[in-house]
Structure formats: structure tokens, C-alpha cells
PDB file of C-alpha atoms in Angstrom:
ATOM      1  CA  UNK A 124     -50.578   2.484  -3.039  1.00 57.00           C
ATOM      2  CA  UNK A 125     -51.222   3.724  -6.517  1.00 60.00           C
ATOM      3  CA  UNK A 126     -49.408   1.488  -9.256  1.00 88.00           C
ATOM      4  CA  UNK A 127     -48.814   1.789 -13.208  1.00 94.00           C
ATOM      5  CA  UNK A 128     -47.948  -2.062 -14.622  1.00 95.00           C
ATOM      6  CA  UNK A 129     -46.736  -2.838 -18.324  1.00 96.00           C
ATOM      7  CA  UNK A 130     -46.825  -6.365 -17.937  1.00 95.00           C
ATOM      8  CA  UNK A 131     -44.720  -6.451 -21.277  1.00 96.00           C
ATOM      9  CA  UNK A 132     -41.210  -5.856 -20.939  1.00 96.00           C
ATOM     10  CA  UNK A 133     -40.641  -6.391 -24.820  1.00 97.00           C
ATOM     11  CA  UNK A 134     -42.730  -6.066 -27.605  1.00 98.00           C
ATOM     12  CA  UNK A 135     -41.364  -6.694 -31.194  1.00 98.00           C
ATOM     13  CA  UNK A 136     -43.464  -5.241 -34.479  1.00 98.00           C
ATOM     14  CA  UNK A 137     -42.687  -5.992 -38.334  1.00 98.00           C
ATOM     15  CA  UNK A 138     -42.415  -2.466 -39.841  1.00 98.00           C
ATOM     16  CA  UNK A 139     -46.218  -1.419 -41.132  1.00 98.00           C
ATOM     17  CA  UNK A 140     -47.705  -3.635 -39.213  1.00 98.00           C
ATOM     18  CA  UNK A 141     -49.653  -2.632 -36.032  1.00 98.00           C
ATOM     19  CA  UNK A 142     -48.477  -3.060 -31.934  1.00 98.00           C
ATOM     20  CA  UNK A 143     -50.553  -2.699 -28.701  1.00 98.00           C
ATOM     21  CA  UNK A 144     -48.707  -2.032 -25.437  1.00 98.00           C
ATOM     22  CA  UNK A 145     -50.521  -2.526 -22.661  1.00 98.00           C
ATOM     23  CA  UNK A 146     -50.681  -0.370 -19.304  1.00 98.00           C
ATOM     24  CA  UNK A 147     -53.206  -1.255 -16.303  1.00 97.00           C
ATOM     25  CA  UNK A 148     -53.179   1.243 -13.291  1.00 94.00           C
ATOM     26  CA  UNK A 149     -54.824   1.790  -9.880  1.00 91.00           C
ATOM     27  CA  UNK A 150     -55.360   4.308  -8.253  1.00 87.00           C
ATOM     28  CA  UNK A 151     -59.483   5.519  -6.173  1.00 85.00           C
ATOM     29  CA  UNK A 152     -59.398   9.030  -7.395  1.00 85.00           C
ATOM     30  CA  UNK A 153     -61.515   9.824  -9.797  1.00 83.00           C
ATOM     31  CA  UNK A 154     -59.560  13.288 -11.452  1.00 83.00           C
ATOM     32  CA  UNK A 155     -56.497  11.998 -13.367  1.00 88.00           C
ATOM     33  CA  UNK A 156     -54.903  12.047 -16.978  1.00 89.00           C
ATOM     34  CA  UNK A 157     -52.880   9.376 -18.050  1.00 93.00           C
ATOM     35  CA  UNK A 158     -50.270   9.798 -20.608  1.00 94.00           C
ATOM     36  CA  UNK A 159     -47.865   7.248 -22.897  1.00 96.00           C
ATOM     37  CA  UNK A 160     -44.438   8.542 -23.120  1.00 96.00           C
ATOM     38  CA  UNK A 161     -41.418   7.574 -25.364  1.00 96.00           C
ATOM     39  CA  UNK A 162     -38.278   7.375 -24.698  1.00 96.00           C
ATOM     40  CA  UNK A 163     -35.200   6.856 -27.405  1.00 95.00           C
ATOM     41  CA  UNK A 164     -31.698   6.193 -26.603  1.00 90.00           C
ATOM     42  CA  UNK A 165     -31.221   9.799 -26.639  1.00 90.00           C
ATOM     43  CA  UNK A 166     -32.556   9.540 -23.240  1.00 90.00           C
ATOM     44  CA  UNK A 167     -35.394  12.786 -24.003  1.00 92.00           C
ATOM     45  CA  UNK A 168     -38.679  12.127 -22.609  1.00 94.00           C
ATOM     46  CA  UNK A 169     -41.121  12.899 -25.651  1.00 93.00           C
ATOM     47  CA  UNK A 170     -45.070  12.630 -24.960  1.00 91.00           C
ATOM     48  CA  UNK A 171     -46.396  10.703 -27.224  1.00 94.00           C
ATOM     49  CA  UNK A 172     -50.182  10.766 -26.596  1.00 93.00           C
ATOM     50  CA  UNK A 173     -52.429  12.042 -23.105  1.00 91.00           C
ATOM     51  CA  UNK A 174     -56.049  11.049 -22.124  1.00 92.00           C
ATOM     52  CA  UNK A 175     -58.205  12.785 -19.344  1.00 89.00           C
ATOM     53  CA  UNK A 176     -59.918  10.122 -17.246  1.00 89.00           C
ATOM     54  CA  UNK A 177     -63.027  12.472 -17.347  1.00 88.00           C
ATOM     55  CA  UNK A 178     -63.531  12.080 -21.347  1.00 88.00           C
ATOM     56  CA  UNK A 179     -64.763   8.843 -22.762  1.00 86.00           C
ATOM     57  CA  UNK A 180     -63.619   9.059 -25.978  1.00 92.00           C
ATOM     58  CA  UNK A 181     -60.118   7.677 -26.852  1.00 94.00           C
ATOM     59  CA  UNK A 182     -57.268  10.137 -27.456  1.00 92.00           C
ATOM     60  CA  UNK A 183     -55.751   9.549 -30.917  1.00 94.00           C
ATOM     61  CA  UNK A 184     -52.817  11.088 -32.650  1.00 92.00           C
ATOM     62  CA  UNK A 185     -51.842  10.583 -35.880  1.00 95.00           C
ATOM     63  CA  UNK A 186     -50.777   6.738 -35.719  1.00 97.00           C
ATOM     64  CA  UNK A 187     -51.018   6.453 -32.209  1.00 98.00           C
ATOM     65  CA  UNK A 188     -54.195   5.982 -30.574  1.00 97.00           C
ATOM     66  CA  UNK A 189     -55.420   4.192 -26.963  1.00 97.00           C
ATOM     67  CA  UNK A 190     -57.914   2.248 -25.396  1.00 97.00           C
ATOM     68  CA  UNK A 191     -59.241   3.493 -22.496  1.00 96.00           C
ATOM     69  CA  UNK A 192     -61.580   1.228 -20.144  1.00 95.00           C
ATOM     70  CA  UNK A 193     -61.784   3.359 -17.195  1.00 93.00           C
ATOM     71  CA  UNK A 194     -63.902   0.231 -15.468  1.00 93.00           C
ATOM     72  CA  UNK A 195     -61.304  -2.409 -15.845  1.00 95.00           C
ATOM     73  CA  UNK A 196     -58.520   0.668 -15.223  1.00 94.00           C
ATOM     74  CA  UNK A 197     -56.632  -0.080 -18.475  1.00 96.00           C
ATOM     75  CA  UNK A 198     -54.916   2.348 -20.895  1.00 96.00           C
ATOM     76  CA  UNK A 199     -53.671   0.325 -23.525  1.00 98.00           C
ATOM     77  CA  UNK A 200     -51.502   2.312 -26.541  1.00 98.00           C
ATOM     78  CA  UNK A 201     -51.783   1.394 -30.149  1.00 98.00           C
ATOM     79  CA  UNK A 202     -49.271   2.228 -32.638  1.00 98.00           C
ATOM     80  CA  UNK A 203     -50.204   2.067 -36.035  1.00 98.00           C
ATOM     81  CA  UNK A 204     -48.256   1.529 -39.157  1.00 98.00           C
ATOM     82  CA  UNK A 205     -45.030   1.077 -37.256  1.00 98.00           C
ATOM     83  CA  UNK A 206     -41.683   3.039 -38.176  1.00 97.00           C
ATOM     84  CA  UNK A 207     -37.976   2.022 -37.535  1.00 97.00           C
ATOM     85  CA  UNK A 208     -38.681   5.402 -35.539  1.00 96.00           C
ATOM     86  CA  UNK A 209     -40.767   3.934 -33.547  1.00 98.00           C
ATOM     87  CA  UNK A 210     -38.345   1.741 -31.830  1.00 97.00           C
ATOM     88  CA  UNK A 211     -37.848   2.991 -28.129  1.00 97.00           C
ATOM     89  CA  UNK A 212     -38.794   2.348 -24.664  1.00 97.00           C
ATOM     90  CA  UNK A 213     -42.509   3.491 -24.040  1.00 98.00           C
ATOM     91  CA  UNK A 214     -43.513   4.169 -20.818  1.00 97.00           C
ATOM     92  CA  UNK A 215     -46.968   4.345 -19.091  1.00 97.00           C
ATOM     93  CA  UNK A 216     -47.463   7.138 -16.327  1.00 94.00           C
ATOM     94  CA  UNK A 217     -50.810   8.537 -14.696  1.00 89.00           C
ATOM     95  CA  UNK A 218     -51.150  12.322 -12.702  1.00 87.00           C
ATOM     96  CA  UNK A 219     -53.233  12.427  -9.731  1.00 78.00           C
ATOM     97  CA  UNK A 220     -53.822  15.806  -7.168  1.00 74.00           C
ATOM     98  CA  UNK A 221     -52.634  13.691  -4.733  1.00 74.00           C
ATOM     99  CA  UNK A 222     -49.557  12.539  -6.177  1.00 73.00           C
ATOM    100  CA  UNK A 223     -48.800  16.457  -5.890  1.00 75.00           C
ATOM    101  CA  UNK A 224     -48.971  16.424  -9.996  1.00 81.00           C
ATOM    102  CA  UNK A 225     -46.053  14.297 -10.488  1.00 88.00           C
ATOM    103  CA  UNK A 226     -46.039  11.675 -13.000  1.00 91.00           C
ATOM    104  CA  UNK A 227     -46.092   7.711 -11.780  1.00 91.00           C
ATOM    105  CA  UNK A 228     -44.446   6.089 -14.235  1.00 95.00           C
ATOM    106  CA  UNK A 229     -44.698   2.073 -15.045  1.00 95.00           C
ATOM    107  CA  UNK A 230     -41.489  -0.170 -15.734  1.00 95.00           C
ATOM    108  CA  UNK A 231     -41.948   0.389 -19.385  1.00 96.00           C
ATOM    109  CA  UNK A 232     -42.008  -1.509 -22.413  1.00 97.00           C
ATOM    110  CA  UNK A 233     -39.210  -1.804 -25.118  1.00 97.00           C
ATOM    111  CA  UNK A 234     -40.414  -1.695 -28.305  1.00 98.00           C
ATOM    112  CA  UNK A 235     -38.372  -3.338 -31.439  1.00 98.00           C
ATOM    113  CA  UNK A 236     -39.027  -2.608 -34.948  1.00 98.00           C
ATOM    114  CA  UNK A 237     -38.091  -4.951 -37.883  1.00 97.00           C
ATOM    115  CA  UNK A 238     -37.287  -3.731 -41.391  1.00 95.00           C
TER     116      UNK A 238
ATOM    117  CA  UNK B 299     -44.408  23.404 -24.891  1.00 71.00           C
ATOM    118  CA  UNK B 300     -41.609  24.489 -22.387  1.00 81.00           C
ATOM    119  CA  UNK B 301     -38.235  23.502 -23.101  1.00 89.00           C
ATOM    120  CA  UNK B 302     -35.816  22.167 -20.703  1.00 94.00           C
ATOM    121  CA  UNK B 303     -31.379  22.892 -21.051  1.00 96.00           C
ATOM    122  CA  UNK B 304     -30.059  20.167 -18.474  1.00 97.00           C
ATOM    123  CA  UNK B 305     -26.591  20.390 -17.472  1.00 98.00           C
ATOM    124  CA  UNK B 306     -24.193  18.407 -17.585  1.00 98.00           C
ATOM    125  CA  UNK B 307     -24.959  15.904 -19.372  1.00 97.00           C
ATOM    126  CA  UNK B 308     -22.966  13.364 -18.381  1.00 97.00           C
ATOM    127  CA  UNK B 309     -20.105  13.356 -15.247  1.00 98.00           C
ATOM    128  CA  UNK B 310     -17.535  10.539 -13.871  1.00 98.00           C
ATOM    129  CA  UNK B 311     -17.350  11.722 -10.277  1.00 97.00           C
ATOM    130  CA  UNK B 312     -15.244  10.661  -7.654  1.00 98.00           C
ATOM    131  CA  UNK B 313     -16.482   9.036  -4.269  1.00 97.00           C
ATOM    132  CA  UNK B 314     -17.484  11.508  -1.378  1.00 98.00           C
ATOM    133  CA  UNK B 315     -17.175  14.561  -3.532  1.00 98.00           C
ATOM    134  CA  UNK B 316     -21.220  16.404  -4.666  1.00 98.00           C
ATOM    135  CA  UNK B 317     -22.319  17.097  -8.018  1.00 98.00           C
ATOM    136  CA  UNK B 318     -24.884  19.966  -8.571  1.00 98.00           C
ATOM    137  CA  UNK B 319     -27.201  19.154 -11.937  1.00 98.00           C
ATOM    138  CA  UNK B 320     -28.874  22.581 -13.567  1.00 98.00           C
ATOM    139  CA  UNK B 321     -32.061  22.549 -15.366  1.00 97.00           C
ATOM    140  CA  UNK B 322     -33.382  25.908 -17.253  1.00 97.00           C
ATOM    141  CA  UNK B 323     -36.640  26.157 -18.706  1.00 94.00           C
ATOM    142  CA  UNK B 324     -37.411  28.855 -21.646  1.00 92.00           C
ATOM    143  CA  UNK B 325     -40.819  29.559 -20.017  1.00 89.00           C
ATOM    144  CA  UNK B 326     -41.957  30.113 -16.364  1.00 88.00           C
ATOM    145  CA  UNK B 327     -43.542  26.564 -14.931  1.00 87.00           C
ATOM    146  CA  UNK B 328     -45.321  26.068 -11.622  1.00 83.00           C
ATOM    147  CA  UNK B 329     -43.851  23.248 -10.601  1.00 87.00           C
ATOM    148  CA  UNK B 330     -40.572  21.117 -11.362  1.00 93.00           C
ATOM    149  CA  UNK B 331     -39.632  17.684 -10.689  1.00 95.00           C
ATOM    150  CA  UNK B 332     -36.621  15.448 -10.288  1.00 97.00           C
ATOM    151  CA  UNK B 333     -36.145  11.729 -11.352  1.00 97.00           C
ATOM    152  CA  UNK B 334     -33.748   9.491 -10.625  1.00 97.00           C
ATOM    153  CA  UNK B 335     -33.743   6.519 -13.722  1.00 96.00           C
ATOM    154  CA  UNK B 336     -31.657   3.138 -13.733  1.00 92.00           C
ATOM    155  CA  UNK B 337     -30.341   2.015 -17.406  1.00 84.00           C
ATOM    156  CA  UNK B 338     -33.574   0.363 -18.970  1.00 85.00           C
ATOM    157  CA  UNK B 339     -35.322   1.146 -15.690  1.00 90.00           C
ATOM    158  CA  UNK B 340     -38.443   3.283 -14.870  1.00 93.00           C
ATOM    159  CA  UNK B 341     -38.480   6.468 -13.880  1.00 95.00           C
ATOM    160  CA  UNK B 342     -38.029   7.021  -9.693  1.00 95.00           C
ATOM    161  CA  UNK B 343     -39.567  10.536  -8.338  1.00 95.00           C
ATOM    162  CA  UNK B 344     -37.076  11.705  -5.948  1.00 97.00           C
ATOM    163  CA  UNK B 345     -38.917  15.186  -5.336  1.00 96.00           C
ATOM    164  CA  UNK B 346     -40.967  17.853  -6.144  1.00 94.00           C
ATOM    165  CA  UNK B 347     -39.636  21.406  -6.518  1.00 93.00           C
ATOM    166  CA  UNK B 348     -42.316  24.411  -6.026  1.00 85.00           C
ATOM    167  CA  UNK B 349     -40.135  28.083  -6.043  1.00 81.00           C
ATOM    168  CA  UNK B 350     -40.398  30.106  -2.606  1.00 79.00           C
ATOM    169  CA  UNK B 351     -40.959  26.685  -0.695  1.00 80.00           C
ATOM    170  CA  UNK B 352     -39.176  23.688   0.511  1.00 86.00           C
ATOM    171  CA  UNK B 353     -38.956  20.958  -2.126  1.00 92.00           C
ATOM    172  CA  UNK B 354     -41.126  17.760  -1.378  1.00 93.00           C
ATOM    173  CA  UNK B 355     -39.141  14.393  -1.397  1.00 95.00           C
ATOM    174  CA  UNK B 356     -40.615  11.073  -1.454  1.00 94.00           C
ATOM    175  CA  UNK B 357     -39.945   8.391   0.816  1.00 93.00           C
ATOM    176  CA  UNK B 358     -36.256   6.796  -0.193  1.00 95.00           C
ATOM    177  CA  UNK B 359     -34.619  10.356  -0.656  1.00 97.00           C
ATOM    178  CA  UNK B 360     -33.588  13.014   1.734  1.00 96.00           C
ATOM    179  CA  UNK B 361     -32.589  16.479   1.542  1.00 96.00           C
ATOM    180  CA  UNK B 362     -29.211  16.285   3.224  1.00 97.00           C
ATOM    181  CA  UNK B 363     -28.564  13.775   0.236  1.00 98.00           C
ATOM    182  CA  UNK B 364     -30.234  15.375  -2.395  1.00 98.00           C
ATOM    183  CA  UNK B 365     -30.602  19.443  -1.722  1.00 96.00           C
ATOM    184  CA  UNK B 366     -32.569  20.831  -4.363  1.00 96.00           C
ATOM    185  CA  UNK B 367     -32.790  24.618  -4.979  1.00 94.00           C
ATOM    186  CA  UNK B 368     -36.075  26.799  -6.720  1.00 94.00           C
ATOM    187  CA  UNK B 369     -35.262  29.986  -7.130  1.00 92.00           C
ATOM    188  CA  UNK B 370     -36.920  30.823  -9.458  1.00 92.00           C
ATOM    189  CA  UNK B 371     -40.040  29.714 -11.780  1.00 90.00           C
ATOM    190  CA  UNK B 372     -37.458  28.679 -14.842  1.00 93.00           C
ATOM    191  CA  UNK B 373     -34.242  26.969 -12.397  1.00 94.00           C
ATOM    192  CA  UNK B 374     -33.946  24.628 -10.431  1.00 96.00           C
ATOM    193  CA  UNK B 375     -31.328  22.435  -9.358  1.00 97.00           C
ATOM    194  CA  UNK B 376     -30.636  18.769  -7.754  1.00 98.00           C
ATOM    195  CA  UNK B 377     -27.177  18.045  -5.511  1.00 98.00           C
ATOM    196  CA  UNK B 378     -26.089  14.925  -4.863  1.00 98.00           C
ATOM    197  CA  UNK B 379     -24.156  14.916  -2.339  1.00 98.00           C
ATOM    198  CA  UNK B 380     -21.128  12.552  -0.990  1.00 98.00           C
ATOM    199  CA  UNK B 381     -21.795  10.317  -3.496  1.00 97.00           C
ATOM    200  CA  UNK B 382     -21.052   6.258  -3.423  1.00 97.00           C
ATOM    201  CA  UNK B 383     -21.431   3.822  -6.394  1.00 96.00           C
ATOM    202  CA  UNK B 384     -24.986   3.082  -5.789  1.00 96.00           C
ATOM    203  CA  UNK B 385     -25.728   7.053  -7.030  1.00 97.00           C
ATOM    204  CA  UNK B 386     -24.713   6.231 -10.464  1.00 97.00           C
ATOM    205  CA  UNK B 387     -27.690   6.721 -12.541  1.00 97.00           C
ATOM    206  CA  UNK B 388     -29.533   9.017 -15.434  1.00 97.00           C
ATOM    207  CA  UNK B 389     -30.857  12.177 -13.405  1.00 98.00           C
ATOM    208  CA  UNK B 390     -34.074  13.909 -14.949  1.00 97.00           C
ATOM    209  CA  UNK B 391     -36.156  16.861 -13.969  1.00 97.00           C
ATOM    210  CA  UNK B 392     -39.042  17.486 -15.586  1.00 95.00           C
ATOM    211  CA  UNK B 393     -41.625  20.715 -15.524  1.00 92.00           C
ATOM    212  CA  UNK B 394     -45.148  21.547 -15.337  1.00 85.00           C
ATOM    213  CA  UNK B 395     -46.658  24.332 -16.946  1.00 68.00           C
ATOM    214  CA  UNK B 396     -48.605  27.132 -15.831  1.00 58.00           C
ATOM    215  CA  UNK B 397     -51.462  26.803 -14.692  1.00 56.00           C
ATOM    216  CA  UNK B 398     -51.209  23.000 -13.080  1.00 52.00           C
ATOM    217  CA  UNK B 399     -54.482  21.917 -15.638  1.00 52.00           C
ATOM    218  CA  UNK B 400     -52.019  22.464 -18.353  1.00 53.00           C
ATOM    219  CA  UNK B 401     -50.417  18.956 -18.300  1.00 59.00           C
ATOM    220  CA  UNK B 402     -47.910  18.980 -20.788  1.00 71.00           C
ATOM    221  CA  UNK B 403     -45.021  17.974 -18.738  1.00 86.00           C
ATOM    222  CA  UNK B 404     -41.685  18.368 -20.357  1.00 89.00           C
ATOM    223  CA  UNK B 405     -38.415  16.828 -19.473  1.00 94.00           C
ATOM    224  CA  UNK B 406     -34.775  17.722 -19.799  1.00 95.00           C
ATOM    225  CA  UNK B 407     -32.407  15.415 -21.762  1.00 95.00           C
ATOM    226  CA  UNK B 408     -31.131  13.694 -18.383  1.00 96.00           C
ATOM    227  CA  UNK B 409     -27.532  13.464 -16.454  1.00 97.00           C
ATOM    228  CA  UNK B 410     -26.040  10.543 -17.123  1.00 96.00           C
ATOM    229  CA  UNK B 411     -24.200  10.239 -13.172  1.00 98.00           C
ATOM    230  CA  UNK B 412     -21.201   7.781 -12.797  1.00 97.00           C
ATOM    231  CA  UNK B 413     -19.381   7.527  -9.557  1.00 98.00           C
ATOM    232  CA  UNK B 414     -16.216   5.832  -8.665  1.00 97.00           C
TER     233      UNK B 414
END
């Protein structure tokens, strides 16, 4: 079976200060993207940042940037210089061909930002 | 990206009646999914919804409970059908855009299902 795990339900970051979340995954394809999504208490599903398992170099976007060991299957997200905006649920999801292109999503971690 | 209109947002339905959920994307998409999500839960793929063919469910969910239509490449829409308690949940579908490499999957805002 293929699995996503976020082995941290909770996470809690002073505001400025920077947060990993971490994200592990298996799965014995080799073509597959991984991807970090956020999700507020508005409920909306917002992408926060996507890697391609084929590329060795670590996505980054703006403050948000991951660690990708494809080895040791990890995908870890960093958030840098945390915002109150920040706060949210962040969720840890792979695409494979043969998941028919639908997202597998982990249990997801909820983030907390203090002032 | 695409953008996704879900509707409704939130219902309070009564036992053994159906509720039909409507999402409308502002650009054609190849392929559109639908998620069922438990308060501070994950995300649960119910199925997958290509137009002109049968929707693909995963193992849990069945069509006669959940019918989904495609009739198009920007509609699609989830039943659920003789509900119970246990269906109350946040209901998302989400799309894929055209062609599959393009991987920016967007989501709709999510149904926000109570039954009693």
C-alpha cells in the first residue's frame, strides 16, 4: 500500500522564527510529485509548495522551502520567518500514475503561531 | 490556476433523504476528484471523475451511495444518497488540469454535510 505519514500532529512556532514539518512516504514507483498543502479554517485547499521526484534540487518558494531525500523517502517542509498567517493545518500528499493522478494525502499537521 | 464554485456550502439534511453537491470549474480540466474530510481529519478519496466515462471509486465507497455525474470537462457532481449520521462530513472535489503533467490541482471550498 502506498502511505503519506506526518508523524506530528501539532507543531507550535514563535512568530519569525523558523518550523519544519515533517512528511515520510512510500510508495516503488519511481514518477511522482509530491506537494505540501495548506489548509485554513476557511476549509480552501491552497498549494503551498510542489517537488517532482525526478529533480534533485529542493523546491523553494518564497519562505517556504523542502527537503527532499528521495533515498530515505522524506519530504520535509520548512517555513521560514513564520506569520500569524501561517497558522493552519498543512497537509502532505504525493501523485503517482497509478494512483490514477489523485492526491494521497497524510493526516496532517496543525500548525500554531505565537505573537 | 483553475478555479473551483462548490455548492452548497454547507446543508443540515434529514435522514434517508440525498443531497446532490455541484462543483464548476472556470477552465476545462481532465480529470476531477471527490473527497470526503472528517473535522481535523485527512483528506479520504472517494472517487475519480473522468467526463464520457464511469467515475472510479475507491474501495469504502460505492456508486449506489455516492453517484457522481461528468458531463462535462468544467461539472461535475457528487450525491449522497439516503444519508445516516455517519455521512456528516466536509465534501471536496478537486480538479486536474489539462494536460495530466500539469499538476496544479485545485480544490473547491468544501460542503460542510450534517445529517440528522
Amino acid at each position: 500500500a502506498q502511505t503519506v505519514t506526518q508523524s506530528q500532529p501539532e507543531m507550535s512556532v514563535q512568530e519569525a522564527e523558523t518550523v519544519t514539518l515533517s512528511c515520510t512516504y512510500d510508495t516503488s514507483e519511481s514518477d511522482y510529485y509530491l506537494f505540501w498543502y495548506k489548509q485554513p479554517p476557511s476549509r480552501q485547499m491552497i498549494l503551498v509548495i510542489r517537488q517532482e521526484a525526478y529533480k534533485q534540487q529542493n523546491a523553494t518558494e518564497n519562505r517556504f522551502s523542502v527537503n527532499f531525500q528521495k533515498a530515505a523517502k522524506s519530504f520535509s517542509l520548512k517555513i521560514s520567518d513564520s506569520q500569524l498567517g501561517d497558522a493552519a493545518m498543512y497537509f502532505c500528499a504525493y501523485r503517482t500514475p497509478n494512483s490514477g493522478y489523485a492526491l494521497n494525502f497524510g493526516k496532517g499537521t496543525s500548525l500554531l503561531v505565537t505573537p | 490556476s483553475a478555479v473551483i464554485s462548490q455548492k452548497p456550502s454547507r446543508d443540515i439534511c434529514q435522514r434517508g433523504t440525498s443531497l446532490t453537491i455541484q462543483c464548476q470549474v472556470d477552465s476545462q480540466v481532465t480529470m476531477m476528484f471527490w473527497y470526503r474530510q472528517q473535522p481535523g481529519q485527512s483528506l479520504t478519496l472517494i472517487a475519480t471523475a473522468n467526463q464520457g466515462s464511469e467515475a472510479t471509486y475507491e474501495s469504502g465507497f460505492v456508486i449506489d451511495k455516492f453517484p457522481i455525474s461528468r458531463p462535462n470537462l468544467t461539472f461535475s457532481t457528487l450525491t449522497v444518497s439516503n444519508m445516516s449520521p455517519e455521512d456528516s462530513s466536509i465534501y471536496l472535489c478537486s480538479a486536474a488540469g489539462t494536460p495530466i503533467t500539469n499538476y496544479g490541482y485545485t480544490f473547491g471550498s468544501g460542503t460542510r454535510l450534517t445529517v440528522v
